[in-house]
Tab-separated table of C-alpha atoms in Angstrom:
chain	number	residue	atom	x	y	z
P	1	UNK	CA	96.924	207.785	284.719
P	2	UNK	CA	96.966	211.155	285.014
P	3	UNK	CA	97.591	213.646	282.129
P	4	UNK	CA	96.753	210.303	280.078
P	5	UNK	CA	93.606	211.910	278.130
P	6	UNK	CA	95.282	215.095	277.367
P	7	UNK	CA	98.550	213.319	275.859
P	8	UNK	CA	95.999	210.626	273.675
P	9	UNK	CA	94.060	213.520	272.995
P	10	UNK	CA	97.247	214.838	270.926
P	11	UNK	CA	97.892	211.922	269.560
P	12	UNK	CA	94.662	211.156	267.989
P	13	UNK	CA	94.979	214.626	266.962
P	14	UNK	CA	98.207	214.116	265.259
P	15	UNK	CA	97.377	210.637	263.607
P	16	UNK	CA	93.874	212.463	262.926
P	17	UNK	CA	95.944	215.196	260.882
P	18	UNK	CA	98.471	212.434	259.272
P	19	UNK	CA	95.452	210.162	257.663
P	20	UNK	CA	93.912	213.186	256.339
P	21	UNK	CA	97.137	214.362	254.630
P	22	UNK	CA	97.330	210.580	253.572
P	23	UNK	CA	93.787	210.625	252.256
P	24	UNK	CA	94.357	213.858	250.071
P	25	UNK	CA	97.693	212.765	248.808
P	26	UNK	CA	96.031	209.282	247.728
P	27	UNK	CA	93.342	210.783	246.265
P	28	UNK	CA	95.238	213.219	244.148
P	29	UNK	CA	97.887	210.582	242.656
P	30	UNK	CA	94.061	208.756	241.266
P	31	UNK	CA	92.946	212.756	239.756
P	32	UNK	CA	96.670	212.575	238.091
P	33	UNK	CA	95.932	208.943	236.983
P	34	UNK	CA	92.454	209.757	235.779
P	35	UNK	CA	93.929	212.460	233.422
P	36	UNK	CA	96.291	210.233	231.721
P	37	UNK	CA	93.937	207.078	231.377
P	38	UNK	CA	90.097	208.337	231.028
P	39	UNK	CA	89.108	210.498	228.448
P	40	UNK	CA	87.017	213.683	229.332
P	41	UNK	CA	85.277	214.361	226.075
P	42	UNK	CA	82.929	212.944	224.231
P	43	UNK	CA	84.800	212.292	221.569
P	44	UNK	CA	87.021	210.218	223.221
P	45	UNK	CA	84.485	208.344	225.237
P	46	UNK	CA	82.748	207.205	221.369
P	47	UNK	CA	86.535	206.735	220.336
P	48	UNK	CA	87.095	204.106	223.477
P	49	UNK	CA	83.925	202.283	222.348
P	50	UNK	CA	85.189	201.428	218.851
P	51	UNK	CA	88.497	201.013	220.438
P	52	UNK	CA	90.064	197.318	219.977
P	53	UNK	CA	90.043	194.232	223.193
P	54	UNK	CA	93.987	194.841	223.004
P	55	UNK	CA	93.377	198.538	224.050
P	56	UNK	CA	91.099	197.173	226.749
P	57	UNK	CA	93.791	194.888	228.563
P	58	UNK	CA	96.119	198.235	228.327
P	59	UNK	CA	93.430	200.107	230.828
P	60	UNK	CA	93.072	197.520	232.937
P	61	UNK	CA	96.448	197.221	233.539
P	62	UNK	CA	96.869	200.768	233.659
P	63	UNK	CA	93.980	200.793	236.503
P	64	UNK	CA	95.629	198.099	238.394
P	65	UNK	CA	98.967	200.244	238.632
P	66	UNK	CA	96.787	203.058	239.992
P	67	UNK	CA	96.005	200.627	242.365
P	68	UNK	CA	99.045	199.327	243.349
P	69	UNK	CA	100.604	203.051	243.655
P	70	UNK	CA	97.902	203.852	245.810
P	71	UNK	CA	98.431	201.298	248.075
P	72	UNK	CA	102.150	201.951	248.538
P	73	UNK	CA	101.571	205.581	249.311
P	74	UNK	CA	98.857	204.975	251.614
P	75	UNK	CA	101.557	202.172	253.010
P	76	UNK	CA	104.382	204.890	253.345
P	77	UNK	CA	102.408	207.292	254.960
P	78	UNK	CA	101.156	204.620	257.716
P	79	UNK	CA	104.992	203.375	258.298
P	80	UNK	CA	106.323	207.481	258.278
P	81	UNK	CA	103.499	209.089	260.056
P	82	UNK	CA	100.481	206.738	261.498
P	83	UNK	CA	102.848	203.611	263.349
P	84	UNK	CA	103.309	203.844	267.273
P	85	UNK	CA	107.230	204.560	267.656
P	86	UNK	CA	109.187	201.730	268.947
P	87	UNK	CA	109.311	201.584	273.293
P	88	UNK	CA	112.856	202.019	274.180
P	89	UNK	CA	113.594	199.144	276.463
P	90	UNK	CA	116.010	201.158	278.293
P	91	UNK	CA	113.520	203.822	279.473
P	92	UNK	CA	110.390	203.393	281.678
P	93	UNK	CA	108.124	206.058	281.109
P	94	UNK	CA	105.305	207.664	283.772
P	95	UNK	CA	102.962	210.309	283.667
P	96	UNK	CA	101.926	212.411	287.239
P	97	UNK	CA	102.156	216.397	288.857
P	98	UNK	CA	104.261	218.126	290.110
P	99	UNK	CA	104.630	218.103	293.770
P	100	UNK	CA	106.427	219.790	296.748
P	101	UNK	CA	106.961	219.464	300.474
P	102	UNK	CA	105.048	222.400	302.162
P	103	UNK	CA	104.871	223.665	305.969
P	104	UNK	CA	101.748	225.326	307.385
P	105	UNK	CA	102.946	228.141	309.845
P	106	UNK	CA	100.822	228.849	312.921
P	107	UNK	CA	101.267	231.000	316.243
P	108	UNK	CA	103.039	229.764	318.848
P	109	UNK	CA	100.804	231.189	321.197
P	110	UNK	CA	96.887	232.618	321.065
P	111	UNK	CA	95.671	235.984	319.963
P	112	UNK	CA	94.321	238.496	317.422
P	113	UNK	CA	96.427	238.812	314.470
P	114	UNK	CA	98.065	242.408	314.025
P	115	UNK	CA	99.649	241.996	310.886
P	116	UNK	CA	100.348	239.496	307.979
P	117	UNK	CA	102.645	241.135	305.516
P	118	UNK	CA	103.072	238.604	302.563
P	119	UNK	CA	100.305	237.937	300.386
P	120	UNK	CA	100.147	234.026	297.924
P	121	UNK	CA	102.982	234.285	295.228
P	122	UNK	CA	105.283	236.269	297.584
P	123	UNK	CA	108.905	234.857	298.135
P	124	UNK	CA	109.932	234.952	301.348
P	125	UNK	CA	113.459	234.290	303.660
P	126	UNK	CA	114.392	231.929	306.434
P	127	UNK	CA	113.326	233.597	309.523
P	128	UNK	CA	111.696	236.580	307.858
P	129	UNK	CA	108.697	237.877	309.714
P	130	UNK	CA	105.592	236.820	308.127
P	131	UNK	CA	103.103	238.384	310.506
P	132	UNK	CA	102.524	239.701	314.172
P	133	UNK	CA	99.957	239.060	316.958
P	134	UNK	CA	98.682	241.940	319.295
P	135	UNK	CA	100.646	241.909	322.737
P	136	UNK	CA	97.721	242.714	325.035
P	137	UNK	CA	97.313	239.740	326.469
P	138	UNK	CA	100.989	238.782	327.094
P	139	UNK	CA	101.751	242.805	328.005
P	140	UNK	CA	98.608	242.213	330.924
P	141	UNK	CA	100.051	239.006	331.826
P	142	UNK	CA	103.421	240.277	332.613
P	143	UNK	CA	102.127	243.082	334.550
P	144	UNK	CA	100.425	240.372	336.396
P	145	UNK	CA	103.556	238.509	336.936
P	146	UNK	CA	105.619	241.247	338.272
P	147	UNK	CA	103.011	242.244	340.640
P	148	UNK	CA	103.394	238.311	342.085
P	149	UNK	CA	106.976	238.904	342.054
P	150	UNK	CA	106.548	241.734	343.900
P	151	UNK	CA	104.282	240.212	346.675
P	152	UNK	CA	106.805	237.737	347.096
P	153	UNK	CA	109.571	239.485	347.514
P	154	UNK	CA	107.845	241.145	350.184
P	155	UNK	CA	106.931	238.153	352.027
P	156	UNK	CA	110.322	236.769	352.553
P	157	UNK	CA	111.474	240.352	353.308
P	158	UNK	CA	108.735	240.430	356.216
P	159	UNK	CA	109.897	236.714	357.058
P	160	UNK	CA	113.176	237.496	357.508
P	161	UNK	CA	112.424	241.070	359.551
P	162	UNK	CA	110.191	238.691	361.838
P	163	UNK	CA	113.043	236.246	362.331
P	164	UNK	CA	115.036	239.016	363.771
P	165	UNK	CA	112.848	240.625	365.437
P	166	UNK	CA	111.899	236.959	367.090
P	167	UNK	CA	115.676	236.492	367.908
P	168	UNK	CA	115.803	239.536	370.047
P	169	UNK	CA	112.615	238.799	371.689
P	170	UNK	CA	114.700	234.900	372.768
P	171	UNK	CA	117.319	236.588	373.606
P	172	UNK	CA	115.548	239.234	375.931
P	173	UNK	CA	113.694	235.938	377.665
P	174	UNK	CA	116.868	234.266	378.530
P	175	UNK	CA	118.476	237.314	379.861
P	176	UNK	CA	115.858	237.649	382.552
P	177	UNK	CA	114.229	240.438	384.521
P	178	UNK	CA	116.852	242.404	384.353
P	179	UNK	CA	116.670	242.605	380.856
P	180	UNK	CA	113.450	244.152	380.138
P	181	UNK	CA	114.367	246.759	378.847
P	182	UNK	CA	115.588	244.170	375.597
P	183	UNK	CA	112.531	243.046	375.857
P	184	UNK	CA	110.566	246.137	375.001
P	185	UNK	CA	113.120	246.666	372.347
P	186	UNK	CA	112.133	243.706	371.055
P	187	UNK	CA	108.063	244.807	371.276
P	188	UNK	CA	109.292	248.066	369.576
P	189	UNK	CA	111.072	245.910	367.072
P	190	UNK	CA	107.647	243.786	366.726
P	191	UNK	CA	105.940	246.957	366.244
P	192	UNK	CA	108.610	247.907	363.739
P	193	UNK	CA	107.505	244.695	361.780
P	194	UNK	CA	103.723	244.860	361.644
P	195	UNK	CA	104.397	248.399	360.137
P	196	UNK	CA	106.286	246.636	357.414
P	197	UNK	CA	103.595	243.887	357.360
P	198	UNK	CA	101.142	246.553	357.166
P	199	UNK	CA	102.989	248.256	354.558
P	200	UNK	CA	103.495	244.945	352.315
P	201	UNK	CA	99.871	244.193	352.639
P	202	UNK	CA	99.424	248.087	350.982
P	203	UNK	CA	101.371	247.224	348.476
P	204	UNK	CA	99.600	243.528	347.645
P	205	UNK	CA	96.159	245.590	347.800
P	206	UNK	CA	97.471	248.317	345.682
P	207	UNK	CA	98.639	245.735	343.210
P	208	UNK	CA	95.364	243.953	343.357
P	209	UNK	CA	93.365	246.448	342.753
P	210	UNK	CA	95.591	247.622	339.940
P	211	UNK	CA	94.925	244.086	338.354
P	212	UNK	CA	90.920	244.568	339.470
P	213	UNK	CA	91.111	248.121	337.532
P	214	UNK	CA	92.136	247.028	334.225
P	215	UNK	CA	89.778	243.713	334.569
P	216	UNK	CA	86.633	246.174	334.970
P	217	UNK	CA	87.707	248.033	332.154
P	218	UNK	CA	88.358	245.270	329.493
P	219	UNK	CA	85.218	242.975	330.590
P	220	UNK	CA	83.311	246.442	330.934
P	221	UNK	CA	84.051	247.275	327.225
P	222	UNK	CA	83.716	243.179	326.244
P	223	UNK	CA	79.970	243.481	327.698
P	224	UNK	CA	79.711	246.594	326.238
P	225	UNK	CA	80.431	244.999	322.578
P	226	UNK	CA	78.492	241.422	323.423
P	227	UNK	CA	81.621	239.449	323.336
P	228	UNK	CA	81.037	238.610	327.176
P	229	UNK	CA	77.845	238.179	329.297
P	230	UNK	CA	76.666	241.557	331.413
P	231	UNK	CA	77.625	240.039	334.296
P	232	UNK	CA	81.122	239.657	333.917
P	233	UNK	CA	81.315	242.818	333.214
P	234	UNK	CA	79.544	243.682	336.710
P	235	UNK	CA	81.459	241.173	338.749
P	236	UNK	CA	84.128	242.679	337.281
P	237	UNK	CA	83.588	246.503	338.466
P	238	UNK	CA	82.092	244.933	341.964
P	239	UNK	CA	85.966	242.929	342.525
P	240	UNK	CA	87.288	245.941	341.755
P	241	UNK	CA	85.175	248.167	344.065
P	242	UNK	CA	85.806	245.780	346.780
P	243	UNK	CA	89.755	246.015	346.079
P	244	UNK	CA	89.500	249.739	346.410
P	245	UNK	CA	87.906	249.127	349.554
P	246	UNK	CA	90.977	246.711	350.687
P	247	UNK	CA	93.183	249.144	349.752
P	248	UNK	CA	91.695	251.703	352.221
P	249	UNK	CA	91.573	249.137	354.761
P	250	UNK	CA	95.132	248.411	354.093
P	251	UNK	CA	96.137	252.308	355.007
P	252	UNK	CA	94.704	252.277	357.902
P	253	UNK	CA	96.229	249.160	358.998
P	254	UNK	CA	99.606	250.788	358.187
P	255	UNK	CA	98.983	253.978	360.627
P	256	UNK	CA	97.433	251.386	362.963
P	257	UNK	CA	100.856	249.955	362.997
P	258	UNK	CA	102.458	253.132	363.357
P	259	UNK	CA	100.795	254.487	366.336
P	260	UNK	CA	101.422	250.624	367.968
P	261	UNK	CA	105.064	251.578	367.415
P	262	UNK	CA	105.049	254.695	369.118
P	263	UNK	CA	102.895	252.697	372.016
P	264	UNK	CA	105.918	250.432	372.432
P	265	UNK	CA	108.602	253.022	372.652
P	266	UNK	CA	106.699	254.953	375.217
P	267	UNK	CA	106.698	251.893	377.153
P	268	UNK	CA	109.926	250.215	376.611
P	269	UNK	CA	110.896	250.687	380.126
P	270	UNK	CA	107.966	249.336	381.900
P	271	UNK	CA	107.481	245.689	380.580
P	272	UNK	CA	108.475	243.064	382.312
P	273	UNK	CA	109.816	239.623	380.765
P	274	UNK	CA	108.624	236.313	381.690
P	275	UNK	CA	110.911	233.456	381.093
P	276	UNK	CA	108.371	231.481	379.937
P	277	UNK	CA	108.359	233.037	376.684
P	278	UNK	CA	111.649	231.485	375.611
P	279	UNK	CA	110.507	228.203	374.506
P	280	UNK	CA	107.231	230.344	372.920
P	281	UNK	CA	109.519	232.492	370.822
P	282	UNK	CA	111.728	229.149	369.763
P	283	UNK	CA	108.741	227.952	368.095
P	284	UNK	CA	107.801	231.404	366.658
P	285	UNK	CA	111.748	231.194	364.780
P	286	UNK	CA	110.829	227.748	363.668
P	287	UNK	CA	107.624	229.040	362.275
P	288	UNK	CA	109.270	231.735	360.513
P	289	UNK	CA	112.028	229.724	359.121
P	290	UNK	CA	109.932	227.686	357.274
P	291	UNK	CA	107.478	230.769	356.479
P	292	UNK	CA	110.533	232.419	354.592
P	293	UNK	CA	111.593	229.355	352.656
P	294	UNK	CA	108.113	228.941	351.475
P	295	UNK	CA	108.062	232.453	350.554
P	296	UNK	CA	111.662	232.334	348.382
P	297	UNK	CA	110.314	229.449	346.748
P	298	UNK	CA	106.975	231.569	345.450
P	299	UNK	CA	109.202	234.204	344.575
P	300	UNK	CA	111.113	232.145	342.553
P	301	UNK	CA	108.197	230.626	340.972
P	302	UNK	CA	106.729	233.914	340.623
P	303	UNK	CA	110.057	235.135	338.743
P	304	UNK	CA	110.224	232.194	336.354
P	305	UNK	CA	106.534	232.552	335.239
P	306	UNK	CA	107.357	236.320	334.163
P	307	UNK	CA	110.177	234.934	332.343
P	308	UNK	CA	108.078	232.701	330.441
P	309	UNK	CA	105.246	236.077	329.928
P	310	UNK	CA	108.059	237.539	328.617
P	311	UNK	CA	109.353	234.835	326.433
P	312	UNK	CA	106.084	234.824	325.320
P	313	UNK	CA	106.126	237.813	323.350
P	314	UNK	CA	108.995	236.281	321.404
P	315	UNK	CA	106.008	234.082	320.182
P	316	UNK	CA	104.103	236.926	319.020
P	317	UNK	CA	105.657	236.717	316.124
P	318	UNK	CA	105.452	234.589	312.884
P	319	UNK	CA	108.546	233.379	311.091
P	320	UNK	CA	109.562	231.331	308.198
P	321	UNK	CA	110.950	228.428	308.929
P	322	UNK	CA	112.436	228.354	305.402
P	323	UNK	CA	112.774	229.879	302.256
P	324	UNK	CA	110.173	229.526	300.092
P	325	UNK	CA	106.895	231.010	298.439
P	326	UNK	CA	103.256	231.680	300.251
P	327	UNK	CA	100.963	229.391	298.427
P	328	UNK	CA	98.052	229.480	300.772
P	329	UNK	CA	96.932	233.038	303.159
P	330	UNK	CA	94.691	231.432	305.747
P	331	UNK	CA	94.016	234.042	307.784
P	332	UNK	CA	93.510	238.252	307.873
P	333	UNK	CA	94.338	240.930	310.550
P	334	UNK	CA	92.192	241.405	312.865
P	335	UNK	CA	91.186	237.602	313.154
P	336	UNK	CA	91.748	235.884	316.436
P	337	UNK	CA	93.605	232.329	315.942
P	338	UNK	CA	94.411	229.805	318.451
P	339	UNK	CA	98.133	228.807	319.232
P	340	UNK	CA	98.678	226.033	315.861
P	341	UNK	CA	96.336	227.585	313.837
P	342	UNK	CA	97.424	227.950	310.404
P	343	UNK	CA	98.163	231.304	309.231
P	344	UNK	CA	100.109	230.527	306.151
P	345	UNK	CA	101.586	227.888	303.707
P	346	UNK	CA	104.882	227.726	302.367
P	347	UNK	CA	106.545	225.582	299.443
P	348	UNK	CA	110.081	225.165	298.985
P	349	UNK	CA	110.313	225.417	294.567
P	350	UNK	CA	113.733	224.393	294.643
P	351	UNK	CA	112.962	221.567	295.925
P	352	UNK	CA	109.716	219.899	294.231
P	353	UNK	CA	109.295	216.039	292.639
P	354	UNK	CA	107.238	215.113	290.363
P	355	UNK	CA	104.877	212.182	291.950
P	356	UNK	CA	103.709	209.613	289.613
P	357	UNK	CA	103.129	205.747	288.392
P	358	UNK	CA	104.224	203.276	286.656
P	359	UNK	CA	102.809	199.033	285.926
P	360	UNK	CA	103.431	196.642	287.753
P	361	UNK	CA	105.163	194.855	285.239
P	362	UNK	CA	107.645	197.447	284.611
P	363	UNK	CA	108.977	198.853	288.120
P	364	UNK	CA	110.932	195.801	288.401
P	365	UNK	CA	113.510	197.919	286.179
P	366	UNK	CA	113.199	200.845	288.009
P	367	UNK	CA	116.068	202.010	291.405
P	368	UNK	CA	116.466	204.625	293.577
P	369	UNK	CA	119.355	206.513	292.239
P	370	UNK	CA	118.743	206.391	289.215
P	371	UNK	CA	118.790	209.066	286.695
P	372	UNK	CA	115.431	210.473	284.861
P	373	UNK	CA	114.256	213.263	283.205
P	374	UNK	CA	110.956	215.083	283.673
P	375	UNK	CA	108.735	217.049	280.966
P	376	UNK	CA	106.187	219.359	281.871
P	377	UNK	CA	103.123	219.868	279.415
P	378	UNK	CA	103.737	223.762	279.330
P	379	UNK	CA	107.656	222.699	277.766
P	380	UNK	CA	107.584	219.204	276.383
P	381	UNK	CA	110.539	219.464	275.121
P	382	UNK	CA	112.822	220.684	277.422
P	383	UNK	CA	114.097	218.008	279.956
P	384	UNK	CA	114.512	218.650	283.384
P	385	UNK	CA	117.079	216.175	285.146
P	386	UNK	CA	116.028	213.802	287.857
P	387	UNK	CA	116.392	211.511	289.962
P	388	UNK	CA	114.224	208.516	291.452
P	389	UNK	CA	113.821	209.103	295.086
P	390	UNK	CA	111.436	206.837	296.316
P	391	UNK	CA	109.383	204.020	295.017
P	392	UNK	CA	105.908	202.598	297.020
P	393	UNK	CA	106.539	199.584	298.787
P	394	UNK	CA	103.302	198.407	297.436
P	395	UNK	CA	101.305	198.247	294.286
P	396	UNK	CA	97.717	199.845	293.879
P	397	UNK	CA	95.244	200.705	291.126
P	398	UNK	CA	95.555	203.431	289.579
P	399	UNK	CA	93.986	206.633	291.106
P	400	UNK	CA	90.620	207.433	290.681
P	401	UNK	CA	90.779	210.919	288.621
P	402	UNK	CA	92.410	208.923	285.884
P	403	UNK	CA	90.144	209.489	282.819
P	404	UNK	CA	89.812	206.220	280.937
P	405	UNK	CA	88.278	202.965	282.744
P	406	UNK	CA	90.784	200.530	281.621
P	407	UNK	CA	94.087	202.363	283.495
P	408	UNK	CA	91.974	202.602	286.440
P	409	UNK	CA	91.694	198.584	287.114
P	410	UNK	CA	95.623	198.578	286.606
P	411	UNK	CA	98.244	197.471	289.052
P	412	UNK	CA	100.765	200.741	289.313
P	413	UNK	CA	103.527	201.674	291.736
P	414	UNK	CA	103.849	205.253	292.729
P	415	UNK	CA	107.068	207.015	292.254
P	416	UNK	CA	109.087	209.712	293.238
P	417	UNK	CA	111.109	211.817	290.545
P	418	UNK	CA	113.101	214.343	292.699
P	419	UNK	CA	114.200	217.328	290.142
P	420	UNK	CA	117.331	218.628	290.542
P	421	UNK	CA	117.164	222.210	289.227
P	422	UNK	CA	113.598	223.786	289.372
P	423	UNK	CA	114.360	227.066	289.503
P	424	UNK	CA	110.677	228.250	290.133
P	425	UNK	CA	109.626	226.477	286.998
P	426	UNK	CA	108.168	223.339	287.696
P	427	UNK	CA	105.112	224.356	290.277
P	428	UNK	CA	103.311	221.999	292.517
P	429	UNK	CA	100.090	221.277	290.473
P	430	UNK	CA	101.436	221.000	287.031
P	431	UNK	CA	101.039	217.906	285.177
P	432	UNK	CA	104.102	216.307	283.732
P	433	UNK	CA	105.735	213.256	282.418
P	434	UNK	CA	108.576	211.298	283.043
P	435	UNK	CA	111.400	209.338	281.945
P	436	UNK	CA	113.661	206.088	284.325
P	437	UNK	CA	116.648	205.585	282.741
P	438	UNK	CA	117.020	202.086	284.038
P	439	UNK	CA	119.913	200.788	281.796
């Protein structure tokens, strides 16, 4: 399993260092020996040679306690230093890392990024501003928007003048003859409304070629920089051009409909009504009924879209959702991202677990609830408490990255230790170990 190779590596470290000591020990107690049973000098080696069988049986039995002392230190060190310690059958151990539930936080909405103002490592707040998108876009759409609104608005006010001036020009038909002079009120009023026709239409070119004006110039500079064929850029200018053009077609409409209206007061008294023109002018109110409840409903839609441009620059900027640290920068200023692109990652480190597995044979013993402790390598002997939080609802080998061959063929069931206290020390990453207290 994980962390396995560096934990045997200890190990065989440790037992490495214990047989050594062993070694030296033994082989000092057979020097001290040595001294007190073999002679050194010559004198004593032709003295041992004359020496009697009696004094013969003495070395030999001297030798074989050498032997026997030997043996029990070499049997004390195994039993104090070299022996696995006994399992404890109320504890199921795992090995695994340290992991943490993370969020990757993206625009809301399309753009180039203006500003990211945390950096990896950086600790940030719930609902602190993490970084800002340029408002061009949004600030041309609302202008865009109210423009519609605008138009709208003068559309149903137009309606609604036309309606009246329509219900004078019924009411002048069923008066007769002898009201004609209604009915050139009503052609003055008529006159009266194509001026404010005229005048809306102004105002819908004007806005139009407002809206042409700053197209020319972006696309203009876009071509300018390669970012956008030439000929945007040149259909561009020529919409605009031809707005201008509608514009000063639009003026002269409006004293058009000026001079009309002083036609139609110079003749108010010499127009003569026919009474055929009631049912005609009916049909004309009709017309313009439904032509102003069309035009309320644009004007509402018109209104709700610049709500939603304006909402929009709500969007523009980034926010934590909680608080946390920045693990991962994804992106720089300057940078255009798409609305869920990732611009940051954040990890919660008061709130990590530390993943990992245990046999087969032993997660039988082990219960959600229950209490554990987890050891990291960089403090192996300070316990942080735990608890299991979830446990695999199936079995699997062993992961791949595991270093020796015969853990990888093993049956193991991954497990969730969920640490209670962090505090910023355990870090996703970090391998650890882990203790199930399952009695």
């Amino acid at each position: 399993m994980i962390g396995n190779a560096s934990r045997r590596g200890r190990l065989r470290s440790q037992h490495r260092e214990a047989f050594l000591g062993s070694a030296d020990l033994t082989y000092q107690l057979i020097e001290i020996m040595k001294e007190r049973v073999m002679p050194e000098s010559k004198e004593n080696k032709t003295a041992e040679t004359s020496k009697t069988p009696s004094r013969k049986v003495y070395m030999m039995r001297r030798a074989v306690a050498l032997v026997l002392i030997a043996g029990v230190a070499g049997g004390a060190i195994w039993f104090f230093f070299l022996r696995s310690p006994k399992a404890d059958p109320n504890v199921v151990k795992l090995s695994g890392r340290i992991e943490g539930d993370d969020a990757a936080v993206s625009a809301k909405v399309g753009g180039r990024l203006k500003e990211i103002t945390v950096r990896e490592g950086d600790q940030v707040k719930a609902g602190q501003v993490i970084a800002s998108i340029d408002d061009e876009q949004v600030r041309a759409r609302e202008e865009q928007e109210q423009s519609l609104v605008e138009q709208s608005e003068a559309k149903v006010a137009w309606a609604k003048q036309q309606i009246a001036v329509l219900n004078a020009q019924l009411e002048q038909s069923d008066v007769g003859v002898d009201q004609a002079k209604l009915d050139a009120q009503g052609r003055v009023s008529q006159a009266e409304a194509d001026l404010a026709k005229a005048e809306a239409q102004l105002v819908q070119h004007q806005a139009e070629f407002k809206q042409a004006r700053y197209d020319e110039e972006r696309y203009t500079t876009l071509a300018t920089t390669g970012d956008v064929p030439e000929r945007t850029g040149n259909q561009a200018r020529s919409t605009s051009e031809s707005q201008a053009a509608a514009v000063q077609a639009a003026k002269r409409q409006v004293d058009a409909a000026r001079a009309g209206l002083m036609v139609a007061k110079a003749n108010l008294a010499n127009v003569a009504m026919r009474s055929s023109q009631s049912l005609a002018i009916r049909q004309q109110i009709i017309q313009s009924q439904s032509d102003i409840a069309s035009a309320e409903a644009e004007t509402e839609k018109a209104r709700a879209r610049l709500k939603e441009a304006q909402a929009n620059r709500n969007d523009l900027q980034i926010i934590a959702p909680f608080d946390g640290t920045i693990t991962t920068r994804s992106a720089e200023p300057g940078e255009v991202v798409t609305a869920g692109t990732p611009v940051v990652t954040i990890v919660n480190l008061n709130t990590v677990y530390l993943r990992g597995f245990i046999p087969e044979g032993e997660i039988g013993k082990v219960r959600t609830g229950q209490t554990a402790r987890v050891y990291l390598d960089s403090a192996p002997n300070k316990a942080l408490e735990a608890t299991v939080i979830r446990i695999d609802p199936e079995a699997s080998f062993t992961p791949e990255n595991t270093y020796f061959r015969d853990d990888r063929i093993k049956q193991v069931v991954g497990v969730k230790l969920q640490i209670k206290a962090g505090n910023g020390f355990a870090k996703p990453g970090m391998p650890a170990d882990g203790e199930v207290v399952v009695n």
